[in-house]
């Protein structure tokens, strides 16, 4: 086997919002040879096929704010790296803009190149039309993103006819390939991505029969929707042979029904695309299923960083990009040999019904995460929960949330307790009551 | 190479009144193996199937094991054909590139009764001509399978049990048969049979088909075809087996095919590696009366997950890549029902259950001998043109890692399905192969595209576009 061996300063795996932002920031900051590998033929990630607005808003301001709050020497570089214009654009426009920003800053963006495995701590093997390579980097940033769990992973029983989609496949089919979908669809999931799927279906001329969620009805009914929303309802089977013919449902109170349709879209339930991280032996967080990471985006392997939805599927593109820009700072520290030494690195663990926290390792020397807050998700609705942070029975922090925490949406925990963590103590535990 | 493959429209007219010498009904792994064996003789042979692809019934959804036959009923036809078929298929696989891995099996004893059963199983294996099995203790078992759940007391080790690609095998048989001149007619359901002294006229969904000799290898529908000939000797009862395929990242949890010790309730649920690098859990065993009931059920998946949790607890934390169900063609008799009818120019091949993949080539040979016994004039067999199948096995060279292949054609360096690392070159090859797929599922069985953990989230639309471009 012939592999062309090369070396770069920073290798970024994944050309979505996080990877492109990291590449733009690092290249602009003079990190040397910064290379972004994107396995798709076009870079840009998920926004490429999100034909709806809402991209490029407030969250897309530079990581300058975070960097300057942390007083790093790279704040200047971060701020001057590229001009991010706040506003609301469509996904494809956002993707194009992100690609241009990375290229303009001087990052080498290579599409159609897939990382197929590791050949060393910071060495990857790649496959592309021009052949096989082995690329060694001084720092690696994993930005491999997330995907929705498909029907099989959700263990939905029934037959296996065509007509079953995830939002990702649906959006690509409609917006990138103009493929025919069907006539009547059911959307499973009512998070924002579910509404995006419904919009895509309508754009493709498909009637959306209903949206279905197993979650209970919210206490305040939203205003009348175009599509009926069935809450507290589980999909019990898919039917049909050569084509999907219906979706069998069971409501919490025991009622059952079958909705006639030829298309079903399973939305949400994102899971990090963590194959490369796991194959590399990186420690994963059991909650997020992404690599365990600290406030400096460091994984368990020195010199390997992670950013974006690989860390915590799934947040909006703007947040992924913000993390991509933020990861530049610790990467530059590493390249300069001024990386903060590991500051204890205690694991943060959550108790049910909390699902995960991110970051989930305490940072170097009490460093604070982005925005000075941790992100959390819950498995069930919590009305004004009290979040308690403790270590070995010692309470470090408690905080009452003023708004309910609901599944499918992030909420936050202030980070002003991290300097009280005993770097040699037990894992830090976060509970909600 | 003159290939005859039809999928729609009337069947080709008889040329100058000529009829097929032999027609094989059912293009599953057994029918395809019979057709391939017939292709070695100078005969006009047809292979017909009601579906739009070969191997799309029972053959596509099984446990993908190349059995030693150690636990067959000694002296049965099945025991003999599995033993012979195993050697034939192992050699054929090596020759054609069908992925096979000799991972070995462990029959794990979870209680004292099962432990006491192991010596008897070993004796049974010996009576089946298999002498390499040995009983190992709990410590040795733990060393071999460190992720096994607590409580295992020992095991019977069967080092030669292997895993095989269930999709490439019938495709290889059918491809070789078709290239050697066998006519393949798909979407061709047999609705009636009229027999006379000279042979049979089949009424099919695509018109009449005249044949001198008839082989019924219709799997789940073998009893119905048999009844069309006026027999009433067996009934095929579909026995559903639901299976769960775990992510490739779970592969390191399982080294061997982990079998339960068979008890009164049947063979039970196994955990096995697959040649694609996944882990398989299943099957259930449900007696049904609907021959199309290949759906999965919540109860079935729950049962499997419970069993899986006991056998390899860490599996519970792994992502599920695929869920499927297959139907075994049970006839209420322990043995295969392969029956020749002198004077009727007919051979029925029924009741070929889960061992059919392993025994397929031996069944092919056996059936051709039976055809000769009922009067078919076999000319001297000729060698078939050699065949190399595209490799779908994880442990064998795949195009995405071949610098030489990519240098020749960059399409082999262009990954389309990332979960399964399937390249544009492989998809194009499959779409232009001797027997191309007629559906995305058929393409998946030939290339694995869309068959990985994301099930098309990333590549589904791109693969569909390639398929529709090639097969509008």
Tab-separated table of C-alpha atoms in Angstrom, chain A residues 4-283:
chain	number	residue	atom	x	y	z
A	4	UNK	CA	1.803	9.767	0.587
A	5	UNK	CA	2.992	11.061	3.986
A	6	UNK	CA	2.662	14.757	4.762
A	7	UNK	CA	2.832	17.083	7.714
A	8	UNK	CA	0.721	20.104	8.539
A	9	UNK	CA	0.476	22.394	11.531
A	10	UNK	CA	-3.232	22.006	12.182
A	11	UNK	CA	-5.464	19.341	10.710
A	12	UNK	CA	-9.193	19.921	11.022
A	13	UNK	CA	-11.418	16.928	10.337
A	14	UNK	CA	-14.798	18.106	9.099
A	15	UNK	CA	-15.733	21.121	6.981
A	16	UNK	CA	-19.018	22.059	8.618
A	17	UNK	CA	-19.687	25.216	10.624
A	18	UNK	CA	-17.292	24.278	13.440
A	19	UNK	CA	-14.430	23.048	11.282
A	20	UNK	CA	-14.627	25.940	8.828
A	21	UNK	CA	-14.747	28.501	11.628
A	22	UNK	CA	-11.784	26.866	13.351
A	23	UNK	CA	-9.877	26.851	10.075
A	24	UNK	CA	-10.659	30.499	9.351
A	25	UNK	CA	-9.670	31.612	12.817
A	26	UNK	CA	-6.470	29.581	12.929
A	27	UNK	CA	-5.313	30.489	9.453
A	28	UNK	CA	-5.972	34.168	10.119
A	29	UNK	CA	-4.030	33.944	13.342
A	30	UNK	CA	-0.981	32.656	11.506
A	31	UNK	CA	-1.087	29.090	12.729
A	32	UNK	CA	0.921	27.933	9.708
A	33	UNK	CA	-0.399	25.249	7.370
A	34	UNK	CA	-4.018	24.800	8.394
A	35	UNK	CA	-5.814	22.072	6.478
A	36	UNK	CA	-9.507	21.253	6.626
A	37	UNK	CA	-10.592	17.844	5.354
A	38	UNK	CA	-14.195	17.475	4.240
A	39	UNK	CA	-15.424	14.070	3.062
A	40	UNK	CA	-18.360	15.453	1.099
A	41	UNK	CA	-17.760	16.924	-2.323
A	42	UNK	CA	-18.926	20.314	-1.003
A	43	UNK	CA	-17.940	21.802	2.328
A	44	UNK	CA	-20.407	23.595	4.585
A	45	UNK	CA	-21.924	20.750	6.560
A	46	UNK	CA	-25.584	20.471	7.446
A	47	UNK	CA	-26.454	24.113	6.524
A	48	UNK	CA	-25.795	23.170	2.886
A	49	UNK	CA	-29.222	21.575	2.771
A	50	UNK	CA	-31.115	23.692	5.302
A	51	UNK	CA	-33.142	25.909	3.008
A	52	UNK	CA	-34.519	28.050	5.773
A	53	UNK	CA	-33.401	31.271	7.358
A	54	UNK	CA	-32.048	31.860	10.812
A	55	UNK	CA	-28.390	31.306	10.075
A	56	UNK	CA	-25.704	33.841	10.707
A	57	UNK	CA	-27.422	35.683	13.536
A	58	UNK	CA	-26.242	36.955	16.864
A	59	UNK	CA	-24.290	33.809	17.650
A	60	UNK	CA	-21.980	34.334	14.753
A	61	UNK	CA	-20.019	37.140	16.209
A	62	UNK	CA	-16.424	36.233	16.643
A	63	UNK	CA	-15.038	34.324	19.536
A	64	UNK	CA	-13.340	37.598	20.298
A	65	UNK	CA	-15.672	38.190	23.225
A	66	UNK	CA	-14.819	34.868	24.791
A	67	UNK	CA	-11.151	35.162	24.035
A	68	UNK	CA	-10.872	38.656	25.456
A	69	UNK	CA	-12.862	37.672	28.535
A	70	UNK	CA	-10.275	34.992	29.089
A	71	UNK	CA	-7.537	37.540	28.580
A	72	UNK	CA	-5.610	35.565	26.024
A	73	UNK	CA	-3.020	36.965	23.708
A	74	UNK	CA	-4.959	35.644	20.783
A	75	UNK	CA	-8.014	37.800	21.242
A	76	UNK	CA	-6.659	40.294	18.812
A	77	UNK	CA	-6.006	37.686	16.192
A	78	UNK	CA	-9.425	36.185	16.712
A	79	UNK	CA	-11.128	39.487	16.270
A	80	UNK	CA	-9.264	40.554	13.183
A	81	UNK	CA	-9.406	37.197	11.489
A	82	UNK	CA	-12.582	37.670	9.555
A	83	UNK	CA	-15.525	39.935	9.370
A	84	UNK	CA	-18.680	38.150	10.445
A	85	UNK	CA	-21.718	40.110	9.532
A	86	UNK	CA	-24.613	39.473	11.860
A	87	UNK	CA	-27.892	38.837	10.154
A	88	UNK	CA	-30.225	36.083	9.103
A	89	UNK	CA	-29.461	34.106	5.979
A	90	UNK	CA	-30.392	30.707	4.586
A	91	UNK	CA	-28.342	27.611	5.300
A	92	UNK	CA	-26.748	27.329	1.850
A	93	UNK	CA	-25.771	31.009	1.888
A	94	UNK	CA	-24.352	30.542	5.343
A	95	UNK	CA	-22.410	27.480	4.192
A	96	UNK	CA	-20.985	29.386	1.219
A	97	UNK	CA	-20.026	32.267	3.449
A	98	UNK	CA	-18.326	29.928	5.932
A	99	UNK	CA	-16.381	28.244	3.133
A	100	UNK	CA	-15.302	31.606	1.722
A	101	UNK	CA	-14.227	32.833	5.147
A	102	UNK	CA	-12.029	29.776	5.665
A	103	UNK	CA	-10.502	30.021	2.195
A	104	UNK	CA	-10.009	33.779	2.388
A	105	UNK	CA	-8.246	33.417	5.696
A	106	UNK	CA	-5.791	31.035	4.070
A	107	UNK	CA	-6.915	27.638	5.263
A	108	UNK	CA	-6.422	24.773	2.808
A	109	UNK	CA	-9.845	23.250	2.311
A	110	UNK	CA	-9.834	19.822	0.683
A	111	UNK	CA	-13.205	18.279	-0.141
A	112	UNK	CA	-13.933	14.698	-1.142
A	113	UNK	CA	-11.193	13.534	1.193
A	114	UNK	CA	-12.200	11.107	3.940
A	115	UNK	CA	-10.272	10.336	7.093
A	116	UNK	CA	-10.471	6.556	7.381
A	117	UNK	CA	-8.490	5.975	10.554
A	118	UNK	CA	-5.530	6.779	12.751
A	119	UNK	CA	-1.894	5.884	12.201
A	120	UNK	CA	-0.517	7.655	15.261
A	121	UNK	CA	-1.533	9.991	18.085
A	122	UNK	CA	-1.909	12.941	15.697
A	123	UNK	CA	-1.616	11.099	12.394
A	124	UNK	CA	-4.587	10.149	10.256
A	125	UNK	CA	-5.022	8.086	7.115
A	126	UNK	CA	-7.112	9.490	4.293
A	127	UNK	CA	-8.711	8.357	1.066
A	128	UNK	CA	-9.473	10.692	-1.806
A	129	UNK	CA	-9.666	10.547	-5.604
A	130	UNK	CA	-5.989	11.492	-5.782
A	131	UNK	CA	-4.961	8.577	-3.593
A	132	UNK	CA	-4.107	7.608	-0.065
A	133	UNK	CA	-2.338	9.837	2.416
A	134	UNK	CA	-0.988	9.780	5.921
A	135	UNK	CA	-1.142	13.251	7.451
A	136	UNK	CA	0.587	14.165	10.683
A	137	UNK	CA	-0.353	17.386	12.444
A	138	UNK	CA	0.983	19.301	15.396
A	139	UNK	CA	-2.634	19.729	16.490
A	140	UNK	CA	-5.782	17.948	15.348
A	141	UNK	CA	-9.278	19.393	15.645
A	142	UNK	CA	-12.110	16.896	15.312
A	143	UNK	CA	-15.254	18.561	13.993
A	144	UNK	CA	-17.134	15.570	12.618
A	145	UNK	CA	-20.595	16.745	13.614
A	146	UNK	CA	-23.693	14.736	14.332
A	147	UNK	CA	-26.461	12.782	12.685
A	148	UNK	CA	-30.058	11.898	13.512
A	149	UNK	CA	-30.698	8.399	14.745
A	150	UNK	CA	-32.354	6.476	11.922
A	151	UNK	CA	-35.387	4.245	12.227
A	152	UNK	CA	-33.368	1.133	13.095
A	153	UNK	CA	-31.502	2.799	15.946
A	154	UNK	CA	-34.841	3.974	17.340
A	155	UNK	CA	-36.061	0.354	17.248
A	156	UNK	CA	-39.300	1.252	15.510
A	157	UNK	CA	-41.049	-2.028	14.695
A	158	UNK	CA	-42.866	-3.026	11.534
A	159	UNK	CA	-42.033	-3.649	7.907
A	160	UNK	CA	-39.146	-1.939	6.115
A	161	UNK	CA	-40.559	-0.253	3.032
A	162	UNK	CA	-39.064	2.740	1.239
A	163	UNK	CA	-40.399	6.142	2.284
A	164	UNK	CA	-38.675	6.409	5.662
A	165	UNK	CA	-36.332	9.360	6.078
A	166	UNK	CA	-34.291	11.279	8.558
A	167	UNK	CA	-34.357	15.067	8.143
A	168	UNK	CA	-30.810	15.002	6.818
A	169	UNK	CA	-31.633	12.579	4.020
A	170	UNK	CA	-34.910	14.352	3.245
A	171	UNK	CA	-33.314	17.781	2.967
A	172	UNK	CA	-30.569	16.513	0.710
A	173	UNK	CA	-33.054	14.609	-1.457
A	174	UNK	CA	-35.244	17.689	-1.905
A	175	UNK	CA	-32.816	20.582	-1.857
A	176	UNK	CA	-29.653	19.104	-3.342
A	177	UNK	CA	-31.039	16.471	-5.719
A	178	UNK	CA	-34.614	17.503	-6.430
A	179	UNK	CA	-35.853	13.964	-5.856
A	180	UNK	CA	-39.479	12.978	-5.642
A	181	UNK	CA	-40.572	12.228	-2.075
A	182	UNK	CA	-44.228	11.228	-1.848
A	183	UNK	CA	-47.664	12.662	-1.251
A	184	UNK	CA	-48.594	12.354	2.434
A	185	UNK	CA	-46.081	12.496	5.242
A	186	UNK	CA	-45.933	12.151	9.007
A	187	UNK	CA	-43.165	13.975	10.857
A	188	UNK	CA	-41.931	12.380	14.071
A	189	UNK	CA	-40.546	14.953	16.530
A	190	UNK	CA	-41.538	18.560	17.147
A	191	UNK	CA	-38.209	20.170	17.912
A	192	UNK	CA	-37.077	22.928	15.549
A	193	UNK	CA	-35.614	20.312	13.211
A	194	UNK	CA	-39.040	18.682	12.962
A	195	UNK	CA	-40.516	21.953	11.777
A	196	UNK	CA	-37.672	22.317	9.306
A	197	UNK	CA	-38.499	18.845	7.982
A	198	UNK	CA	-42.165	19.800	7.628
A	199	UNK	CA	-41.173	22.910	5.695
A	200	UNK	CA	-38.977	20.853	3.380
A	201	UNK	CA	-41.822	18.404	2.790
A	202	UNK	CA	-44.200	21.225	1.900
A	203	UNK	CA	-41.581	22.705	-0.409
A	204	UNK	CA	-41.484	19.322	-2.147
A	205	UNK	CA	-45.269	19.335	-2.530
A	206	UNK	CA	-45.863	16.743	0.169
A	207	UNK	CA	-48.831	17.138	2.464
A	208	UNK	CA	-47.808	16.936	6.131
A	209	UNK	CA	-50.571	14.900	7.754
A	210	UNK	CA	-49.374	15.288	11.329
A	211	UNK	CA	-46.462	15.878	13.609
A	212	UNK	CA	-46.052	13.316	16.337
A	213	UNK	CA	-44.087	13.499	19.576
A	214	UNK	CA	-43.871	11.159	22.522
A	215	UNK	CA	-43.454	14.160	24.798
A	216	UNK	CA	-46.380	15.479	26.789
A	217	UNK	CA	-48.310	18.530	25.680
A	218	UNK	CA	-46.750	21.777	26.873
A	219	UNK	CA	-48.711	23.565	29.608
A	220	UNK	CA	-49.397	26.474	27.309
A	221	UNK	CA	-50.752	25.467	23.948
A	222	UNK	CA	-48.980	27.194	21.109
A	223	UNK	CA	-51.210	29.099	18.746
A	224	UNK	CA	-53.043	27.144	16.141
A	225	UNK	CA	-50.670	25.350	13.850
A	226	UNK	CA	-51.002	24.461	10.241
A	227	UNK	CA	-50.328	20.817	11.010
A	228	UNK	CA	-51.951	18.815	13.816
A	229	UNK	CA	-49.483	18.051	16.610
A	230	UNK	CA	-50.066	14.775	18.414
A	231	UNK	CA	-48.342	14.862	21.802
A	232	UNK	CA	-47.785	11.946	24.156
A	233	UNK	CA	-47.862	9.690	21.120
A	234	UNK	CA	-45.461	6.901	20.212
A	235	UNK	CA	-44.855	5.303	16.832
A	236	UNK	CA	-45.571	1.605	17.345
A	237	UNK	CA	-45.098	0.311	13.804
A	238	UNK	CA	-44.532	1.184	10.183
A	239	UNK	CA	-46.630	-0.677	7.637
A	240	UNK	CA	-46.430	-1.312	3.910
A	241	UNK	CA	-44.451	-3.503	1.505
A	242	UNK	CA	-43.253	-1.948	-1.716
A	243	UNK	CA	-43.981	1.471	-0.234
A	244	UNK	CA	-44.809	2.817	3.215
A	245	UNK	CA	-48.582	2.707	3.740
A	246	UNK	CA	-49.018	3.971	7.269
A	247	UNK	CA	-47.701	4.795	10.700
A	248	UNK	CA	-49.279	3.058	13.681
A	249	UNK	CA	-49.493	5.232	16.784
A	250	UNK	CA	-50.305	4.752	20.429
A	251	UNK	CA	-51.302	7.633	22.631
A	252	UNK	CA	-50.323	7.723	26.309
A	253	UNK	CA	-53.921	7.038	27.326
A	254	UNK	CA	-53.929	3.803	25.335
A	255	UNK	CA	-55.738	4.976	22.222
A	256	UNK	CA	-54.260	3.598	19.026
A	257	UNK	CA	-54.616	4.675	15.434
A	258	UNK	CA	-52.893	4.303	12.098
A	259	UNK	CA	-52.191	7.354	9.987
A	260	UNK	CA	-52.230	6.624	6.284
A	261	UNK	CA	-49.144	8.067	4.601
A	262	UNK	CA	-46.413	7.145	2.141
A	263	UNK	CA	-43.607	9.054	3.842
A	264	UNK	CA	-42.378	9.350	7.397
A	265	UNK	CA	-39.575	11.617	8.568
A	266	UNK	CA	-37.811	10.799	11.816
A	267	UNK	CA	-36.398	14.029	13.159
A	268	UNK	CA	-34.140	14.998	16.014
A	269	UNK	CA	-32.543	12.421	18.324
A	270	UNK	CA	-29.102	13.548	17.231
A	271	UNK	CA	-26.033	11.559	18.090
A	272	UNK	CA	-22.428	12.676	17.579
A	273	UNK	CA	-20.566	11.135	14.656
A	274	UNK	CA	-17.894	9.939	17.033
A	275	UNK	CA	-16.410	7.052	15.074
A	276	UNK	CA	-13.031	8.677	14.541
A	277	UNK	CA	-12.874	9.885	18.142
A	278	UNK	CA	-13.705	6.438	19.441
A	279	UNK	CA	-11.437	4.588	17.038
A	280	UNK	CA	-8.671	6.863	18.285
A	281	UNK	CA	-9.300	5.681	21.822
A	282	UNK	CA	-10.449	9.100	23.042
A	283	UNK	CA	-12.443	9.027	26.258
